[in-house]
Amino acid sequence: MQVLIKHRSSQESFGLVEEILGCFGSKIVYLSAAEHDRITADTQAVTHAAFLSMGSAWHANGQFPWETPRWSTGIENVKINVALRIYSNKWHVYAGLAILNPSARSQIKQYATSVTDLFKLMISGNRPEFESRVRTAGEFVFGKHTPNNHMELLLHDEVLERYSLSTPPPPNAESPKPNSHLSLLAMVDSWYQFGIQPYDHIICSTPLFRLWLGAAEYLFRQPHLLDACIDAALGGDSAFREDDLEFTFAARAWSDTVESKQFEMYKRRFEGTQKFFEERGRLKEAVSVGNRMIKTILQRTKDLEAAAEKRAGAGEEAKPKEG
């Protein structure tokens, strides 16, 4: 796929670029500069903010999550691998995308607001409002879960369990406790608040965004998992409450940093957490595991798109011909 943006260019020059790129046989998508900034904010900047906040929260709690049993399975593997992958890079790779894009700044602020609002409902024990807000956002993004909703998941259990930095627990170990998944609930809520349908941008998305969307989809489109998540968020078990508190602080702090356009502050926050994770020497390994996970999700996306096209083609053939 090729994206073309006609910005401060003559039609002659733009036509020449079209002709050159057309030789590759790729699908060409035309966007305005403003549309590109908005899609970049949708698919990159907010996703980065979520994972940066996770890293900051683990740092604040002094946790190396792959050494903590409750972070050792399923969706947690996506969180750990992607967060460490981001912190293995240079800070300026993400700072410019967030700070210099007005759409990114507003969406990162909304994400922090969604995190804060949901956490307040959790600690106040307001289950009706919390559950209503979570399910309303989920239905907007993923649709109601009905027997007719047969769209396959981007991620599945085998993929989630395969790519782990954690040591497998002993056979007699307790099963990991359900997580409130505040980071995922807030992401879906922020999409809803902005009226963003993430599947509309899947063709222009990054591998990290597809992983994050796949993790949210995995949670919201399996009712028993979403029910357990809501129960964990509002129940008496506070296993993840300290993590959620630090995550809320971190999301607000990253939003404030981006809103203030402070590159130096961004650098200090990023490199401080980066150094913390480097103490365990797992960043390089996380990149390797993350690369394999990304390769799998990209192939999975291609397979699902091909299957959808095949079903669409079969539907067209089944239609009665006119005349």
mmCIF file of C-alpha atoms in Angstrom:
data_model
loop_
_atom_site.group_PDB
_atom_site.id
_atom_site.type_symbol
_atom_site.label_atom_id
_atom_site.label_comp_id
_atom_site.label_asym_id
_atom_site.label_seq_id
_atom_site.Cartn_x
_atom_site.Cartn_y
_atom_site.Cartn_z
ATOM 1 C CA MET A 1 0.000 0.000 0.000
ATOM 2 C CA GLN A 2 1.188 3.507 -0.829
ATOM 3 C CA VAL A 3 -0.134 6.705 0.787
ATOM 4 C CA LEU A 4 -0.058 9.860 -1.319
ATOM 5 C CA ILE A 5 -0.531 13.345 0.124
ATOM 6 C CA LYS A 6 -0.710 16.355 -2.161
ATOM 7 C CA HIS A 7 0.700 19.121 0.012
ATOM 8 C CA ARG A 8 2.370 22.226 -1.413
ATOM 9 C CA SER A 9 2.913 20.388 -4.686
ATOM 10 C CA SER A 10 2.031 21.134 -8.302
ATOM 11 C CA GLN A 11 -0.336 18.770 -10.062
ATOM 12 C CA GLU A 12 2.431 17.982 -12.548
ATOM 13 C CA SER A 13 4.835 16.845 -9.832
ATOM 14 C CA PHE A 14 2.086 14.935 -8.035
ATOM 15 C CA GLY A 15 1.138 13.188 -11.279
ATOM 16 C CA LEU A 16 4.738 12.131 -11.836
ATOM 17 C CA VAL A 17 4.899 10.552 -8.363
ATOM 18 C CA GLU A 18 1.595 8.750 -9.023
ATOM 19 C CA GLU A 19 2.986 7.339 -12.242
ATOM 20 C CA ILE A 20 6.188 6.141 -10.586
ATOM 21 C CA LEU A 21 4.444 4.495 -7.635
ATOM 22 C CA GLY A 22 1.871 2.942 -9.943
ATOM 23 C CA CYS A 23 4.632 0.730 -11.354
ATOM 24 C CA PHE A 24 4.761 -1.196 -8.077
ATOM 25 C CA GLY A 25 1.169 -2.357 -8.397
ATOM 26 C CA SER A 26 0.382 -1.388 -4.813
ATOM 27 C CA LYS A 27 -2.938 -0.004 -3.672
ATOM 28 C CA ILE A 28 -2.755 3.805 -3.506
ATOM 29 C CA VAL A 29 -4.570 5.666 -0.731
ATOM 30 C CA TYR A 30 -5.035 9.443 -1.073
ATOM 31 C CA LEU A 31 -5.044 11.570 2.064
ATOM 32 C CA SER A 32 -4.864 15.243 2.928
ATOM 33 C CA ALA A 33 -2.171 16.434 5.347
ATOM 34 C CA ALA A 34 -4.821 16.941 8.044
ATOM 35 C CA GLU A 35 -6.209 13.417 7.512
ATOM 36 C CA HIS A 36 -2.708 12.001 7.756
ATOM 37 C CA ASP A 37 -2.085 13.802 11.070
ATOM 38 C CA ARG A 38 -5.383 12.544 12.473
ATOM 39 C CA ILE A 39 -4.772 8.935 11.421
ATOM 40 C CA THR A 40 -1.217 9.102 12.784
ATOM 41 C CA ALA A 41 -2.659 10.304 16.084
ATOM 42 C CA ASP A 42 -5.282 7.527 16.018
ATOM 43 C CA THR A 43 -2.884 4.705 15.261
ATOM 44 C CA GLN A 44 0.466 5.730 16.728
ATOM 45 C CA ALA A 45 0.616 8.585 19.226
ATOM 46 C CA VAL A 46 -2.108 7.370 21.599
ATOM 47 C CA THR A 47 -0.921 3.778 21.345
ATOM 48 C CA HIS A 48 2.594 4.913 22.313
ATOM 49 C CA ALA A 49 1.201 6.942 25.220
ATOM 50 C CA ALA A 50 -0.548 3.866 26.611
ATOM 51 C CA PHE A 51 2.619 1.771 26.589
ATOM 52 C CA LEU A 52 4.786 4.604 27.870
ATOM 53 C CA SER A 53 2.368 4.927 30.784
ATOM 54 C CA MET A 54 2.613 1.194 31.516
ATOM 55 C CA GLY A 55 6.392 1.440 31.652
ATOM 56 C CA SER A 56 6.259 4.472 33.929
ATOM 57 C CA ALA A 57 3.803 2.690 36.250
ATOM 58 C CA TRP A 58 5.995 -0.427 36.513
ATOM 59 C CA HIS A 59 8.975 1.844 37.138
ATOM 60 C CA ALA A 60 7.138 3.719 39.900
ATOM 61 C CA ASN A 61 6.186 0.433 41.552
ATOM 62 C CA GLY A 62 9.690 -0.978 41.153
ATOM 63 C CA GLN A 63 8.325 -3.889 39.112
ATOM 64 C CA PHE A 64 9.885 -5.932 36.361
ATOM 65 C CA PRO A 65 6.550 -7.325 35.132
ATOM 66 C CA TRP A 66 7.939 -10.530 33.610
ATOM 67 C CA GLU A 67 9.117 -11.474 37.130
ATOM 68 C CA THR A 68 5.646 -10.940 38.645
ATOM 69 C CA PRO A 69 3.210 -13.915 38.369
ATOM 70 C CA ARG A 70 0.143 -11.755 37.752
ATOM 71 C CA TRP A 71 1.764 -10.317 34.607
ATOM 72 C CA SER A 72 2.761 -13.693 33.147
ATOM 73 C CA THR A 73 0.023 -14.726 30.714
ATOM 74 C CA GLY A 74 -2.246 -13.769 27.837
ATOM 75 C CA ILE A 75 -2.758 -10.098 27.070
ATOM 76 C CA GLU A 76 -0.034 -9.241 29.580
ATOM 77 C CA ASN A 77 2.536 -10.608 27.123
ATOM 78 C CA VAL A 78 1.460 -8.044 24.543
ATOM 79 C CA LYS A 79 1.696 -5.240 27.101
ATOM 80 C CA ILE A 80 5.157 -6.244 28.294
ATOM 81 C CA ASN A 81 6.670 -6.955 24.875
ATOM 82 C CA VAL A 82 5.401 -3.779 23.219
ATOM 83 C CA ALA A 83 6.201 -1.512 26.183
ATOM 84 C CA LEU A 84 9.777 -2.800 26.339
ATOM 85 C CA ARG A 85 10.092 -2.571 22.564
ATOM 86 C CA ILE A 86 9.195 1.135 22.741
ATOM 87 C CA TYR A 87 11.602 1.780 25.611
ATOM 88 C CA SER A 88 14.383 0.059 23.666
ATOM 89 C CA ASN A 89 14.297 2.885 21.086
ATOM 90 C CA LYS A 90 15.323 6.548 21.226
ATOM 91 C CA TRP A 91 12.980 8.991 22.961
ATOM 92 C CA HIS A 92 12.763 11.410 20.029
ATOM 93 C CA VAL A 93 11.169 8.730 17.819
ATOM 94 C CA TYR A 94 7.971 9.143 19.858
ATOM 95 C CA ALA A 95 8.255 12.707 21.150
ATOM 96 C CA GLY A 96 7.933 14.345 17.743
ATOM 97 C CA LEU A 97 4.897 12.254 16.785
ATOM 98 C CA ALA A 98 3.125 13.297 19.975
ATOM 99 C CA ILE A 99 4.189 16.881 20.581
ATOM 100 C CA LEU A 100 4.211 18.281 17.037
ATOM 101 C CA ASN A 101 0.827 16.864 15.999
ATOM 102 C CA PRO A 102 -2.173 18.832 17.365
ATOM 103 C CA SER A 103 -4.471 15.834 16.828
ATOM 104 C CA ALA A 104 -2.115 13.667 18.863
ATOM 105 C CA ARG A 105 -2.012 16.120 21.755
ATOM 106 C CA SER A 106 -5.805 16.240 22.028
ATOM 107 C CA GLN A 107 -6.196 12.480 21.779
ATOM 108 C CA ILE A 108 -3.492 11.751 24.334
ATOM 109 C CA LYS A 109 -5.269 14.176 26.663
ATOM 110 C CA GLN A 110 -8.550 12.314 26.106
ATOM 111 C CA TYR A 111 -6.839 9.005 26.834
ATOM 112 C CA ALA A 112 -5.555 10.359 30.152
ATOM 113 C CA THR A 113 -9.057 11.680 30.900
ATOM 114 C CA SER A 114 -10.607 8.276 30.132
ATOM 115 C CA VAL A 115 -8.074 6.565 32.411
ATOM 116 C CA THR A 116 -8.825 9.028 35.222
ATOM 117 C CA ASP A 117 -12.606 8.869 34.854
ATOM 118 C CA LEU A 118 -12.670 5.078 34.873
ATOM 119 C CA PHE A 119 -10.299 4.860 37.843
ATOM 120 C CA LYS A 120 -12.473 7.255 39.850
ATOM 121 C CA LEU A 121 -15.510 5.076 39.150
ATOM 122 C CA MET A 122 -13.508 2.017 40.221
ATOM 123 C CA ILE A 123 -12.428 3.402 43.592
ATOM 124 C CA SER A 124 -15.880 4.837 44.281
ATOM 125 C CA GLY A 125 -17.440 1.427 43.606
ATOM 126 C CA ASN A 126 -19.905 2.901 41.110
ATOM 127 C CA ARG A 127 -20.531 -0.318 39.219
ATOM 128 C CA PRO A 128 -23.625 0.757 37.219
ATOM 129 C CA GLU A 129 -21.925 3.801 35.688
ATOM 130 C CA PHE A 130 -18.584 2.042 35.226
ATOM 131 C CA GLU A 131 -20.136 -0.979 33.529
ATOM 132 C CA SER A 132 -22.412 1.153 31.369
ATOM 133 C CA ARG A 133 -19.525 3.298 30.181
ATOM 134 C CA VAL A 134 -17.288 0.304 29.403
ATOM 135 C CA ARG A 135 -19.974 -1.670 27.573
ATOM 136 C CA THR A 136 -21.244 1.340 25.612
ATOM 137 C CA ALA A 137 -17.730 2.055 24.360
ATOM 138 C CA GLY A 138 -17.188 -1.619 23.547
ATOM 139 C CA GLU A 139 -20.387 -1.861 21.523
ATOM 140 C CA PHE A 140 -19.431 1.272 19.572
ATOM 141 C CA VAL A 141 -16.023 -0.119 18.594
ATOM 142 C CA PHE A 142 -16.651 -3.855 18.330
ATOM 143 C CA GLY A 143 -20.427 -4.201 17.997
ATOM 144 C CA LYS A 144 -22.685 -6.235 20.200
ATOM 145 C CA HIS A 145 -21.523 -9.769 20.818
ATOM 146 C CA THR A 146 -24.166 -11.929 19.181
ATOM 147 C CA PRO A 147 -24.155 -15.457 17.710
ATOM 148 C CA ASN A 148 -24.044 -13.839 14.263
ATOM 149 C CA ASN A 149 -20.810 -11.955 14.980
ATOM 150 C CA HIS A 150 -18.413 -14.451 13.398
ATOM 151 C CA MET A 151 -15.515 -12.098 12.625
ATOM 152 C CA GLU A 152 -12.354 -13.881 13.749
ATOM 153 C CA LEU A 153 -10.114 -12.354 16.394
ATOM 154 C CA LEU A 154 -6.817 -10.767 15.361
ATOM 155 C CA LEU A 155 -5.179 -12.462 18.369
ATOM 156 C CA HIS A 156 -5.899 -15.820 19.907
ATOM 157 C CA ASP A 157 -4.695 -17.782 22.932
ATOM 158 C CA GLU A 158 -1.899 -19.663 21.155
ATOM 159 C CA VAL A 159 -0.322 -16.429 19.926
ATOM 160 C CA LEU A 160 -0.699 -14.672 23.279
ATOM 161 C CA GLU A 161 0.905 -17.516 25.222
ATOM 162 C CA ARG A 162 3.721 -18.194 22.735
ATOM 163 C CA TYR A 163 5.531 -14.868 23.080
ATOM 164 C CA SER A 164 6.389 -14.465 26.737
ATOM 165 C CA LEU A 165 9.413 -13.117 28.604
ATOM 166 C CA SER A 166 8.184 -14.723 31.823
ATOM 167 C CA THR A 167 9.408 -17.985 33.300
ATOM 168 C CA PRO A 168 6.604 -20.580 33.120
ATOM 169 C CA PRO A 169 5.002 -20.986 36.555
ATOM 170 C CA PRO A 170 5.268 -24.388 38.293
ATOM 171 C CA PRO A 171 2.375 -26.823 37.680
ATOM 172 C CA ASN A 172 0.944 -26.333 41.183
ATOM 173 C CA ALA A 173 1.041 -22.511 41.038
ATOM 174 C CA GLU A 174 -2.140 -20.514 41.462
ATOM 175 C CA SER A 175 -3.825 -19.284 38.297
ATOM 176 C CA PRO A 176 -3.171 -15.585 37.571
ATOM 177 C CA LYS A 177 -5.881 -13.319 38.957
ATOM 178 C CA PRO A 178 -8.140 -11.415 36.538
ATOM 179 C CA ASN A 179 -6.810 -7.981 35.658
ATOM 180 C CA SER A 180 -8.867 -4.799 35.527
ATOM 181 C CA HIS A 181 -7.069 -3.945 32.236
ATOM 182 C CA LEU A 182 -7.547 -0.221 32.846
ATOM 183 C CA SER A 183 -5.185 0.591 29.968
ATOM 184 C CA LEU A 184 -7.364 -1.294 27.466
ATOM 185 C CA LEU A 185 -10.694 -0.108 28.867
ATOM 186 C CA ALA A 186 -9.492 3.496 28.651
ATOM 187 C CA MET A 187 -8.279 3.049 25.080
ATOM 188 C CA VAL A 188 -11.656 1.803 23.906
ATOM 189 C CA ASP A 189 -13.398 4.543 25.899
ATOM 190 C CA SER A 190 -11.206 7.224 24.306
ATOM 191 C CA TRP A 191 -11.965 5.845 20.832
ATOM 192 C CA TYR A 192 -15.645 6.098 21.689
ATOM 193 C CA GLN A 193 -15.334 9.620 23.106
ATOM 194 C CA PHE A 194 -13.639 10.784 19.894
ATOM 195 C CA GLY A 195 -15.945 8.797 17.615
ATOM 196 C CA ILE A 196 -12.983 6.845 16.229
ATOM 197 C CA GLN A 197 -13.585 3.492 14.571
ATOM 198 C CA PRO A 198 -10.096 1.923 14.674
ATOM 199 C CA TYR A 199 -10.882 -0.673 12.007
ATOM 200 C CA ASP A 200 -11.276 2.161 9.495
ATOM 201 C CA HIS A 201 -7.546 2.829 9.814
ATOM 202 C CA ILE A 202 -6.319 -0.759 9.776
ATOM 203 C CA ILE A 203 -4.893 -0.403 6.255
ATOM 204 C CA CYS A 204 -2.754 2.585 7.335
ATOM 205 C CA SER A 205 -1.911 1.248 10.771
ATOM 206 C CA THR A 206 1.396 0.231 12.304
ATOM 207 C CA PRO A 207 2.108 -3.294 13.601
ATOM 208 C CA LEU A 208 2.066 -1.989 17.193
ATOM 209 C CA PHE A 209 -1.404 -0.536 16.677
ATOM 210 C CA ARG A 210 -2.656 -3.829 15.282
ATOM 211 C CA LEU A 211 -1.332 -5.657 18.321
ATOM 212 C CA TRP A 212 -3.008 -3.137 20.642
ATOM 213 C CA LEU A 213 -6.282 -3.318 18.716
ATOM 214 C CA GLY A 214 -6.020 -7.105 18.773
ATOM 215 C CA ALA A 215 -5.560 -7.096 22.552
ATOM 216 C CA ALA A 216 -8.602 -4.816 23.044
ATOM 217 C CA GLU A 217 -10.646 -6.939 20.659
ATOM 218 C CA TYR A 218 -9.580 -10.122 22.479
ATOM 219 C CA LEU A 219 -10.894 -8.677 25.751
ATOM 220 C CA PHE A 220 -14.109 -7.017 24.558
ATOM 221 C CA ARG A 221 -15.329 -9.690 22.149
ATOM 222 C CA GLN A 222 -15.168 -12.502 24.699
ATOM 223 C CA PRO A 223 -17.949 -11.778 27.209
ATOM 224 C CA HIS A 224 -16.539 -13.980 29.979
ATOM 225 C CA LEU A 225 -13.225 -12.103 29.878
ATOM 226 C CA LEU A 226 -14.885 -8.688 29.895
ATOM 227 C CA ASP A 227 -17.131 -9.756 32.785
ATOM 228 C CA ALA A 228 -14.083 -10.918 34.766
ATOM 229 C CA CYS A 229 -12.298 -7.664 33.962
ATOM 230 C CA ILE A 230 -15.209 -5.564 35.260
ATOM 231 C CA ASP A 231 -15.457 -7.717 38.392
ATOM 232 C CA ALA A 232 -11.715 -7.282 39.014
ATOM 233 C CA ALA A 233 -11.970 -3.511 38.577
ATOM 234 C CA LEU A 234 -14.791 -3.178 41.101
ATOM 235 C CA GLY A 235 -14.277 -6.142 43.419
ATOM 236 C CA GLY A 236 -12.671 -6.255 46.820
ATOM 237 C CA ASP A 237 -9.432 -7.831 45.553
ATOM 238 C CA SER A 238 -6.929 -5.011 45.270
ATOM 239 C CA ALA A 239 -4.170 -7.013 43.530
ATOM 240 C CA PHE A 240 -4.039 -4.581 40.639
ATOM 241 C CA ARG A 241 -5.273 -1.450 42.445
ATOM 242 C CA GLU A 242 -1.774 -0.122 43.147
ATOM 243 C CA ASP A 243 -0.849 -0.731 39.510
ATOM 244 C CA ASP A 244 -3.964 1.100 38.332
ATOM 245 C CA LEU A 245 -3.206 4.045 40.619
ATOM 246 C CA GLU A 246 0.326 4.430 39.267
ATOM 247 C CA PHE A 247 -0.914 3.928 35.704
ATOM 248 C CA THR A 248 -3.410 6.768 36.193
ATOM 249 C CA PHE A 249 -0.654 9.049 37.499
ATOM 250 C CA ALA A 250 1.579 8.065 34.574
ATOM 251 C CA ALA A 251 -1.074 8.626 31.890
ATOM 252 C CA ARG A 252 -1.803 12.113 33.239
ATOM 253 C CA ALA A 253 1.913 12.933 33.511
ATOM 254 C CA TRP A 254 2.615 11.901 29.902
ATOM 255 C CA SER A 255 -0.391 13.910 28.740
ATOM 256 C CA ASP A 256 0.813 16.981 30.639
ATOM 257 C CA THR A 257 4.289 16.566 29.159
ATOM 258 C CA VAL A 258 2.931 16.405 25.612
ATOM 259 C CA GLU A 259 0.470 19.254 26.193
ATOM 260 C CA SER A 260 3.240 21.512 27.491
ATOM 261 C CA LYS A 261 5.419 20.666 24.445
ATOM 262 C CA GLN A 262 8.385 20.058 26.696
ATOM 263 C CA PHE A 263 10.826 17.908 24.728
ATOM 264 C CA GLU A 264 13.415 17.941 27.514
ATOM 265 C CA MET A 265 10.846 16.774 30.058
ATOM 266 C CA TYR A 266 9.732 14.043 27.642
ATOM 267 C CA LYS A 267 13.347 12.919 27.286
ATOM 268 C CA ARG A 268 13.912 12.787 31.072
ATOM 269 C CA ARG A 269 10.764 10.771 31.694
ATOM 270 C CA PHE A 270 11.505 8.360 28.860
ATOM 271 C CA GLU A 271 15.186 7.786 29.606
ATOM 272 C CA GLY A 272 14.571 7.405 33.350
ATOM 273 C CA THR A 273 12.263 4.439 32.782
ATOM 274 C CA GLN A 274 14.469 3.119 29.978
ATOM 275 C CA LYS A 275 17.419 2.977 32.381
ATOM 276 C CA PHE A 276 15.275 1.173 34.959
ATOM 277 C CA PHE A 277 14.471 -1.639 32.502
ATOM 278 C CA GLU A 278 18.046 -1.811 31.233
ATOM 279 C CA GLU A 279 19.087 -2.940 34.727
ATOM 280 C CA ARG A 280 17.560 -6.348 33.987
ATOM 281 C CA GLY A 281 18.984 -6.497 30.473
ATOM 282 C CA ARG A 282 15.735 -7.627 28.846
ATOM 283 C CA LEU A 283 15.233 -4.850 26.290
ATOM 284 C CA LYS A 284 17.144 -6.619 23.522
ATOM 285 C CA GLU A 285 15.288 -9.869 24.164
ATOM 286 C CA ALA A 286 11.953 -8.019 24.193
ATOM 287 C CA VAL A 287 12.722 -6.577 20.747
ATOM 288 C CA SER A 288 13.424 -10.065 19.400
ATOM 289 C CA VAL A 289 10.232 -11.508 20.898
ATOM 290 C CA GLY A 290 8.271 -8.461 19.751
ATOM 291 C CA ASN A 291 9.536 -8.857 16.188
ATOM 292 C CA ARG A 292 8.272 -12.427 16.092
ATOM 293 C CA MET A 293 4.931 -11.383 17.553
ATOM 294 C CA ILE A 294 4.581 -8.573 14.998
ATOM 295 C CA LYS A 295 5.391 -10.948 12.128
ATOM 296 C CA THR A 296 2.635 -13.249 13.354
ATOM 297 C CA ILE A 297 0.033 -10.489 13.657
ATOM 298 C CA LEU A 298 0.852 -9.122 10.201
ATOM 299 C CA GLN A 299 0.374 -12.560 8.649
ATOM 300 C CA ARG A 300 -2.795 -13.008 10.679
ATOM 301 C CA THR A 301 -4.143 -9.696 9.355
ATOM 302 C CA LYS A 302 -3.386 -10.703 5.764
ATOM 303 C CA ASP A 303 -5.114 -14.066 6.259
ATOM 304 C CA LEU A 304 -8.226 -12.441 7.724
ATOM 305 C CA GLU A 305 -8.365 -9.833 4.937
ATOM 306 C CA ALA A 306 -8.024 -12.570 2.294
ATOM 307 C CA ALA A 307 -10.764 -14.612 3.969
ATOM 308 C CA ALA A 308 -13.059 -11.561 4.088
ATOM 309 C CA GLU A 309 -12.482 -10.865 0.392
ATOM 310 C CA LYS A 310 -13.184 -14.504 -0.419
ATOM 311 C CA ARG A 311 -16.467 -14.420 1.534
ATOM 312 C CA ALA A 312 -17.425 -11.159 -0.185
ATOM 313 C CA GLY A 313 -16.679 -12.685 -3.571
ATOM 314 C CA ALA A 314 -18.723 -15.757 -2.757
ATOM 315 C CA GLY A 315 -21.601 -13.514 -1.726
ATOM 316 C CA GLU A 316 -21.485 -11.681 -5.037
ATOM 317 C CA GLU A 317 -21.518 -14.955 -6.963
ATOM 318 C CA ALA A 318 -24.524 -16.130 -4.972
ATOM 319 C CA LYS A 319 -26.610 -13.115 -5.958
ATOM 320 C CA PRO A 320 -29.164 -13.834 -8.735
ATOM 321 C CA LYS A 321 -28.279 -12.233 -12.040
ATOM 322 C CA GLU A 322 -30.629 -9.599 -13.388
ATOM 323 C CA GLY A 323 -32.436 -10.176 -16.650
#
